[in-house]
Tab-separated table of C-alpha atoms in Angstrom:
chain	number	residue	atom	x	y	z
A	1	MET	CA	22.941	168.350	102.651
A	2	SER	CA	22.386	172.088	102.716
A	3	PRO	CA	23.474	174.098	105.720
A	4	ILE	CA	21.541	175.226	108.772
A	5	LEU	CA	21.582	178.725	109.603
A	6	ILE	CA	21.364	179.935	113.075
A	7	VAL	CA	20.610	183.528	114.059
A	8	ALA	CA	21.496	185.403	117.276
A	9	GLY	CA	21.708	189.256	118.318
A	10	THR	CA	21.714	189.197	122.234
A	11	ARG	CA	23.553	187.658	125.162
A	12	PRO	CA	20.661	185.870	126.116
A	13	GLU	CA	19.956	184.300	122.598
A	14	CYS	CA	23.606	183.110	122.423
A	15	LEU	CA	23.736	181.392	126.206
A	16	LYS	CA	20.577	179.835	125.155
A	17	LEU	CA	21.842	178.704	121.812
A	18	VAL	CA	25.503	177.499	122.788
A	19	ALA	CA	24.599	173.892	123.721
A	20	LEU	CA	22.652	173.637	120.491
A	21	VAL	CA	25.230	174.683	118.217
A	22	ARG	CA	27.686	172.316	119.925
A	23	ALA	CA	25.439	169.389	119.436
A	24	LEU	CA	24.549	170.168	116.104
A	25	ARG	CA	28.345	170.524	114.842
A	26	ALA	CA	28.989	167.408	117.212
A	27	CYS	CA	26.597	165.556	114.373
A	28	ASP	CA	27.238	163.832	111.421
A	29	GLY	CA	25.274	166.409	109.532
A	30	PRO	CA	24.885	169.574	107.797
A	31	ARG	CA	27.052	172.691	108.053
A	32	ILE	CA	26.144	175.232	110.710
A	33	TRP	CA	26.231	178.897	110.135
A	34	LEU	CA	26.085	180.851	113.534
A	35	VAL	CA	25.275	184.246	112.392
A	36	SER	CA	25.615	187.474	114.511
A	37	SER	CA	22.594	189.726	113.589
A	38	GLY	CA	24.053	193.182	114.431
A	39	GLN	CA	21.714	193.835	117.267
A	40	HIS	CA	24.599	193.643	120.036
A	41	PRO	CA	27.667	192.983	118.096
A	42	GLN	CA	30.395	193.164	120.749
A	43	MET	CA	28.033	191.102	123.494
A	44	VAL	CA	27.645	188.498	121.142
A	45	ARG	CA	31.505	188.187	120.504
A	46	ASP	CA	32.074	188.292	124.318
A	47	THR	CA	29.359	185.805	125.070
A	48	LEU	CA	30.409	183.100	122.460
A	49	ALA	CA	33.937	183.760	123.391
A	50	GLN	CA	33.054	182.422	126.780
A	51	TRP	CA	32.256	179.048	125.270
A	52	GLY	CA	34.836	178.807	123.129
A	53	LEU	CA	32.972	179.734	119.822
A	54	ALA	CA	32.505	182.919	117.398
A	55	PRO	CA	30.294	183.945	114.919
A	56	ASP	CA	30.386	182.711	111.416
A	57	ARG	CA	29.288	185.526	109.788
A	58	GLU	CA	28.777	189.239	111.215
A	59	LEU	CA	25.963	191.299	110.049
A	60	ALA	CA	26.521	195.237	110.024
A	61	ALA	CA	25.498	196.670	113.356
A	62	VAL	CA	22.023	198.020	113.837
A	63	THR	CA	21.682	201.619	113.301
A	64	PRO	CA	19.900	203.734	115.914
A	65	GLY	CA	16.087	203.954	115.266
A	66	SER	CA	12.967	202.985	116.476
A	67	VAL	CA	12.373	198.723	117.257
A	68	SER	CA	10.398	198.275	113.955
A	69	ALA	CA	13.502	200.165	112.205
A	70	GLN	CA	15.936	197.909	113.738
A	71	VAL	CA	14.144	194.534	112.692
A	72	ARG	CA	13.904	195.698	109.078
A	73	TRP	CA	17.274	196.464	109.066
A	74	MET	CA	18.160	193.097	110.270
A	75	ARG	CA	15.472	191.582	108.366
A	76	ASP	CA	16.943	192.580	104.943
A	77	ARG	CA	20.951	191.585	105.717
A	78	VAL	CA	19.495	188.179	107.416
A	79	ARG	CA	17.572	187.349	104.035
A	80	MET	CA	20.608	188.435	101.752
A	81	VAL	CA	22.697	185.656	103.720
A	82	CYS	CA	19.660	183.105	103.127
A	83	GLU	CA	19.754	184.003	99.565
A	84	GLU	CA	23.600	183.332	99.448
A	85	LEU	CA	24.120	180.115	101.624
A	86	GLY	CA	20.870	178.613	100.832
A	87	PRO	CA	20.247	176.620	104.055
A	88	ALA	CA	17.646	173.938	104.757
A	89	LEU	CA	16.450	175.789	107.841
A	90	LEU	CA	16.897	179.133	109.731
A	91	VAL	CA	16.667	178.916	113.366
A	92	VAL	CA	15.937	181.712	115.680
A	93	GLN	CA	15.880	181.375	119.879
A	94	GLY	CA	13.010	183.507	121.889
A	95	ASP	CA	11.494	186.700	121.517
A	96	THR	CA	14.197	189.178	120.616
A	97	SER	CA	14.295	191.857	117.634
A	98	SER	CA	16.550	189.504	116.072
A	99	ALA	CA	14.813	186.658	116.337
A	100	TYR	CA	11.614	188.415	114.859
A	101	ALA	CA	14.144	189.773	112.124
A	102	GLY	CA	15.186	186.185	111.284
A	103	ALA	CA	11.906	184.788	111.078
A	104	LEU	CA	10.815	187.283	108.783
A	105	ALA	CA	13.771	186.908	106.729
A	106	ALA	CA	13.191	183.337	106.638
A	107	ARG	CA	9.418	183.823	105.373
A	108	ALA	CA	10.859	186.359	102.616
A	109	ALA	CA	13.489	183.754	101.467
A	110	GLY	CA	11.133	180.746	101.485
A	111	ILE	CA	13.015	178.888	104.093
A	112	GLU	CA	11.376	176.935	106.853
A	113	LEU	CA	11.714	178.420	110.096
A	114	ALA	CA	12.621	176.493	113.543
A	115	HIS	CA	11.845	178.552	116.644
A	116	VAL	CA	13.847	177.534	119.933
A	117	GLU	CA	11.810	178.134	123.137
A	118	ALA	CA	8.243	178.421	121.280
A	119	GLY	CA	5.133	178.919	122.792
A	120	LEU	CA	5.918	181.200	125.820
A	121	ARG	CA	2.833	183.488	126.575
A	122	THR	CA	1.509	185.975	129.012
A	123	SER	CA	-2.292	186.611	129.337
A	124	ASP	CA	-1.970	190.097	127.575
A	125	PRO	CA	-0.811	189.811	123.810
A	126	MET	CA	1.072	193.280	123.863
A	127	ARG	CA	3.004	192.911	127.393
A	128	PRO	CA	5.729	193.010	127.887
A	129	PHE	CA	6.672	194.941	124.758
A	130	PRO	CA	8.004	194.351	122.731
A	131	GLU	CA	8.910	190.687	123.715
A	132	GLU	CA	4.994	189.405	123.959
A	133	PRO	CA	4.123	190.490	120.234
A	134	PHE	CA	7.501	188.946	118.695
A	135	ARG	CA	7.207	185.559	120.154
A	136	ARG	CA	3.283	185.748	119.080
A	137	ARG	CA	4.601	186.851	115.542
A	138	ILE	CA	7.242	184.203	115.406
A	139	GLY	CA	4.757	181.465	116.543
A	140	ALA	CA	2.733	182.321	113.293
A	141	LEU	CA	5.755	182.216	111.203
A	142	ALA	CA	7.107	179.221	112.251
A	143	ASP	CA	7.458	176.015	110.543
A	144	TRP	CA	8.860	173.780	113.697
A	145	HIS	CA	8.270	174.888	117.413
A	146	PHE	CA	10.325	173.761	120.087
A	147	ALA	CA	8.621	174.296	123.379
A	148	PRO	CA	10.437	174.326	126.445
A	149	THR	CA	7.867	173.222	128.737
A	150	PRO	CA	4.532	171.248	128.368
A	151	GLY	CA	2.706	174.455	129.272
A	152	ALA	CA	4.395	176.383	126.343
A	153	ALA	CA	3.085	173.349	124.036
A	154	ARG	CA	-0.383	173.569	124.977
A	155	ASN	CA	-0.042	177.492	124.168
A	156	LEU	CA	0.788	176.620	120.874
A	157	LEU	CA	-1.900	173.828	120.287
A	158	GLY	CA	-4.296	176.438	121.521
A	159	GLU	CA	-3.076	178.652	118.823
A	160	GLY	CA	-3.835	175.815	116.247
A	161	ILE	CA	-0.378	174.735	115.386
A	162	ALA	CA	-0.294	171.001	114.327
A	163	PRO	CA	0.988	168.566	116.994
A	164	ALA	CA	3.386	167.310	114.528
A	165	ARG	CA	5.004	170.391	114.345
A	166	ILE	CA	5.666	170.742	118.134
A	167	HIS	CA	8.436	169.554	119.998
A	168	THR	CA	8.858	169.751	123.880
A	169	PRO	CA	12.635	169.186	124.204
A	170	GLY	CA	13.000	171.212	127.471
A	171	ASN	CA	14.804	174.530	127.678
A	172	THR	CA	18.225	174.962	126.269
A	173	GLY	CA	18.766	177.732	128.885
A	174	ILE	CA	18.988	174.820	131.371
A	175	ASP	CA	21.634	172.813	129.291
A	176	ALA	CA	24.069	176.043	129.412
A	177	LEU	CA	23.335	176.325	133.347
A	178	ARG	CA	24.093	172.400	133.741
A	179	LEU	CA	27.285	172.948	131.664
A	180	ALA	CA	28.311	175.993	133.905
A	181	LEU	CA	27.957	174.114	136.825
A	182	ALA	CA	30.037	171.166	135.951
A	183	GLU	CA	32.992	173.300	135.608
A	184	PRO	CA	35.301	174.493	138.368
A	185	ALA	CA	34.171	177.901	140.214
A	186	ALA	CA	35.099	181.026	138.342
A	187	ALA	CA	37.942	182.726	140.467
A	188	HIS	CA	36.737	186.193	138.996
A	189	ALA	CA	33.291	186.100	140.598
A	190	PRO	CA	32.707	189.252	142.750
A	191	ARG	CA	33.845	188.867	146.316
A	192	TRP	CA	31.294	189.973	148.399
A	193	GLN	CA	31.902	188.214	151.536
A	194	GLU	CA	34.046	190.646	152.986
A	195	ARG	CA	31.506	193.352	153.325
A	196	PHE	CA	28.517	191.697	154.477
A	197	ASP	CA	27.154	188.583	155.525
A	198	GLU	CA	24.203	187.566	153.189
A	199	LEU	CA	23.749	188.263	149.361
A	200	LEU	CA	21.282	189.939	147.609
A	201	VAL	CA	21.325	189.425	143.945
A	202	LEU	CA	19.703	192.427	141.621
A	203	THR	CA	19.467	192.274	137.964
A	204	LEU	CA	16.887	194.680	135.997
A	205	HIS	CA	16.786	195.269	132.276
A	206	ARG	CA	13.188	195.109	130.745
A	207	ARG	CA	11.669	197.956	129.071
A	208	GLU	CA	8.399	197.975	130.693
A	209	ASN	CA	10.245	198.821	134.160
A	210	TYR	CA	11.974	201.899	132.695
A	211	GLY	CA	11.549	205.278	134.271
A	212	PRO	CA	9.498	205.617	137.692
A	213	LYS	CA	9.170	201.690	138.026
A	214	LEU	CA	12.755	201.224	137.954
A	215	GLU	CA	13.084	203.832	140.632
A	216	GLN	CA	10.783	202.380	142.933
A	217	ILE	CA	12.576	198.974	142.780
A	218	CYS	CA	15.863	200.721	143.655
A	219	LEU	CA	13.845	202.470	146.699
A	220	GLY	CA	12.764	199.236	147.633
A	221	VAL	CA	16.107	197.556	147.805
A	222	ARG	CA	17.546	200.307	149.929
A	223	ALA	CA	14.774	199.628	152.469
A	224	LEU	CA	15.376	196.225	152.532
A	225	LEU	CA	19.105	196.820	153.353
A	226	ASP	CA	17.808	199.345	156.247
A	227	LEU	CA	15.367	196.452	157.517
A	228	ASN	CA	18.222	193.816	157.188
A	229	PRO	CA	21.939	195.075	158.331
A	230	ARG	CA	23.456	191.814	157.427
A	231	LEU	CA	22.395	192.035	153.920
A	232	GLY	CA	24.147	193.407	150.856
A	233	VAL	CA	23.536	193.604	147.308
A	234	VAL	CA	25.575	192.829	144.196
A	235	CYS	CA	23.943	194.379	141.068
A	236	PRO	CA	25.583	193.837	137.294
A	237	VAL	CA	24.429	197.314	136.026
A	238	HIS	CA	22.964	196.952	132.437
A	239	PRO	CA	24.737	198.844	129.619
A	240	ASN	CA	21.461	200.619	128.394
A	241	PRO	CA	21.585	204.153	129.937
A	242	ALA	CA	18.011	203.846	130.416
A	243	VAL	CA	18.760	201.055	133.219
A	244	GLY	CA	22.125	202.274	134.676
A	245	THR	CA	21.588	206.261	134.914
A	246	ARG	CA	18.980	205.560	137.498
A	247	VAL	CA	20.572	202.315	139.220
A	248	ARG	CA	23.574	204.281	139.914
A	249	ARG	CA	21.987	207.831	140.787
A	250	ILE	CA	19.971	205.561	143.588
A	251	LEU	CA	22.198	202.723	144.591
A	252	GLY	CA	25.579	204.100	144.332
A	253	GLY	CA	27.512	204.783	147.035
A	254	HIS	CA	25.765	202.851	149.681
A	255	PRO	CA	28.641	200.659	151.935
A	256	ARG	CA	26.387	197.437	151.430
A	257	ILE	CA	25.598	197.722	147.419
A	258	VAL	CA	28.282	196.534	145.117
A	259	LEU	CA	27.673	197.796	141.376
A	260	THR	CA	29.424	195.970	138.758
A	261	THR	CA	29.945	195.713	134.921
A	262	PRO	CA	27.928	192.695	133.435
A	263	LEU	CA	29.232	189.467	134.529
A	264	GLU	CA	30.717	186.639	132.419
A	265	TYR	CA	27.963	183.756	132.582
A	266	ARG	CA	29.834	181.378	134.561
A	267	PRO	CA	30.890	184.069	137.363
A	268	PHE	CA	27.279	184.919	137.491
A	269	VAL	CA	25.960	181.621	137.887
A	270	GLN	CA	28.369	181.086	140.806
A	271	LEU	CA	27.033	184.570	142.361
A	272	LEU	CA	23.353	183.215	142.006
A	273	ALA	CA	23.882	180.214	143.744
A	274	GLN	CA	25.683	182.092	146.735
A	275	ALA	CA	22.559	184.462	147.034
A	276	ARG	CA	20.111	184.359	149.968
A	277	LEU	CA	17.526	185.955	147.587
A	278	VAL	CA	17.455	187.514	144.242
A	279	ILE	CA	15.349	190.345	142.798
A	280	THR	CA	14.911	190.676	139.091
A	281	ASP	CA	12.763	191.160	136.040
A	282	SER	CA	15.000	188.470	134.010
A	283	GLY	CA	13.315	185.669	132.297
A	284	GLY	CA	16.124	183.635	132.309
A	285	ILE	CA	17.162	183.935	136.040
A	286	GLN	CA	13.302	182.587	136.548
A	287	GLU	CA	14.223	179.274	134.727
A	288	GLU	CA	18.002	179.180	136.653
A	289	ALA	CA	17.055	179.992	140.178
A	290	PRO	CA	14.820	176.542	140.734
A	291	TYR	CA	18.132	174.554	139.776
A	292	LEU	CA	20.178	176.466	142.506
A	293	GLY	CA	17.810	176.485	145.227
A	294	VAL	CA	17.645	180.419	145.359
A	295	PRO	CA	14.460	182.382	146.308
A	296	VAL	CA	13.369	185.030	143.740
A	297	VAL	CA	11.465	188.454	143.690
A	298	VAL	CA	10.218	188.762	140.077
A	299	VAL	CA	9.419	192.564	139.545
A	300	ARG	CA	6.842	192.524	136.617
A	301	GLU	CA	3.591	192.639	135.558
A	302	ASN	CA	2.920	189.081	134.458
A	303	THR	CA	5.086	186.298	133.622
A	304	GLU	CA	5.573	183.956	130.447
A	305	ARG	CA	7.192	181.321	132.879
A	306	PRO	CA	4.070	180.238	135.089
A	307	GLU	CA	6.346	177.164	135.722
A	308	ALA	CA	8.760	179.575	137.770
A	309	LEU	CA	5.792	180.254	140.032
A	310	THR	CA	4.532	177.059	140.832
A	311	CYS	CA	7.927	175.230	141.737
A	312	GLY	CA	7.874	176.688	145.049
A	313	ASN	CA	10.620	179.671	144.743
A	314	THR	CA	9.255	182.674	143.005
A	315	HIS	CA	7.069	185.701	143.970
A	316	LEU	CA	5.784	187.663	141.191
A	317	VAL	CA	5.199	191.401	142.398
A	318	ALA	CA	4.293	194.472	141.252
A	319	ALA	CA	7.177	196.725	140.658
A	320	GLU	CA	6.686	198.894	143.487
A	321	ALA	CA	8.653	199.240	147.039
A	322	PRO	CA	6.282	198.062	149.441
A	323	ALA	CA	5.089	194.996	147.223
A	324	LEU	CA	8.778	194.503	147.204
A	325	ILE	CA	9.843	194.461	150.343
A	326	ALA	CA	6.865	192.636	151.742
A	327	ALA	CA	7.770	189.678	149.349
A	328	ALA	CA	11.559	189.775	149.984
A	329	GLN	CA	10.837	189.614	153.959
A	330	GLN	CA	8.718	186.934	153.565
A	331	TRP	CA	11.636	184.816	151.614
A	332	LEU	CA	14.199	186.443	154.099
A	333	ALA	CA	12.178	184.900	157.061
A	334	ALA	CA	11.948	181.657	155.658
A	335	GLU	CA	14.315	178.526	155.034
A	336	ARG	CA	16.038	178.552	151.604
A	337	PRO	CA	14.272	175.942	149.174
A	338	SER	CA	15.614	172.459	147.698
A	339	ALA	CA	17.304	172.609	144.597
A	340	HIS	CA	15.679	170.722	141.734
A	341	ALA	CA	17.399	168.298	140.145
A	342	PHE	CA	18.579	168.064	136.593
A	343	ALA	CA	16.000	165.236	135.996
A	344	PRO	CA	12.819	164.452	133.975
A	345	GLY	CA	10.031	166.490	135.353
A	346	ALA	CA	12.327	169.126	136.847
A	347	PRO	CA	10.446	172.718	135.828
A	348	PHE	CA	12.274	173.764	132.632
A	349	GLY	CA	13.889	170.403	131.955
A	350	ASP	CA	16.853	168.178	132.461
A	351	GLY	CA	19.682	170.394	130.895
A	352	ARG	CA	19.693	168.107	127.450
A	353	ALA	CA	17.327	169.871	125.608
A	354	ALA	CA	19.857	170.959	122.733
A	355	GLU	CA	20.691	167.076	121.935
A	356	ARG	CA	17.058	166.416	121.284
A	357	ILE	CA	16.654	169.887	119.055
A	358	ALA	CA	19.757	168.699	117.364
A	359	GLN	CA	18.427	165.543	116.314
A	360	VAL	CA	15.167	167.014	115.042
A	361	LEU	CA	17.093	169.483	112.782
A	362	VAL	CA	19.504	167.281	111.568
A	363	ASN	CA	16.613	165.307	110.427
A	364	LEU	CA	14.647	168.082	108.681
A	365	ALA	CA	17.594	169.246	106.967
A	366	ALA	CA	17.996	165.944	105.231
A	367	HIS	CA	14.578	166.211	104.029
A	368	ALA	CA	14.391	170.000	103.268
A	369	LEU	CA	13.301	171.137	99.613
A	370	VAL	CA	15.375	174.207	99.484
A	371	PRO	CA	14.450	177.147	97.471
A	372	VAL	CA	16.469	177.454	94.085
């Protein structure tokens, strides 16, 4: 049986593919090749190592340049691996440059493409950029679509994708959360209790918030601390200088703000579970928070995860200090929301999506016609 090739290049991709790689390797099926695209090589190594995994093949690190140039760089190298290994299927996850490059490589090599976390859409085809254009383009290229929610599946149907090509297994990120929560607490999670009484977790990384919006968010957080003397902040600072420089300049030195390096997944989940409130522009946290019973203020213009807004623990606000403060104060005055169980009907699935996807992929690989 020809192998299945899985491409990943960023930390979020790895986290959302860990359970799938494990499930596929537990099957009596094809060889699984996990390929690091070269987008963030060290971050891929570090993230996979937390789960006892490593890339089977590491491609050359992306050279500095425009987003389109980086996509071309990865596309060409993934295509060469496809031509060498002759996979039955190529699997990409999400909406990153790596995912789009993998999709283009599959099309160029004539290999069937499976898209995990398919069908996420905002109302604006160009925002957030480049994630929204990437996921729409991947959707047009993919042969098989694994939608994380019924809403995502409806988006695909509305774009003319045949129902037989769409599966709705749930979100594999919730699989990773379920696995993390089943393990003992991480001893190296940040200790904040000695510095303040209530925890606000802050994470920022989206391109759409670079510049003045990022400053507005940080100023809003400082104002929140002035209004709430029991509250303190832990912020894992994203390594991108466009984020880190401003975050450190505005938030650094405050006695109730702890700036850390990016955390491993398990200690970060532990930190989230302890939070009184989360302020973020992350997509993954919008999915995880309902299962932890943590309220979230999402500082973005729109979201491709409307389920987060309807499950009762998330506010979407503009990246402006007054709007952020008003939403945060509302949550801080309210009771903590109840956590959703890992069960059918939960907003993003029951935490067993990978097992369902693996069964479909193994069956597809067994019947795939591989180009000579």
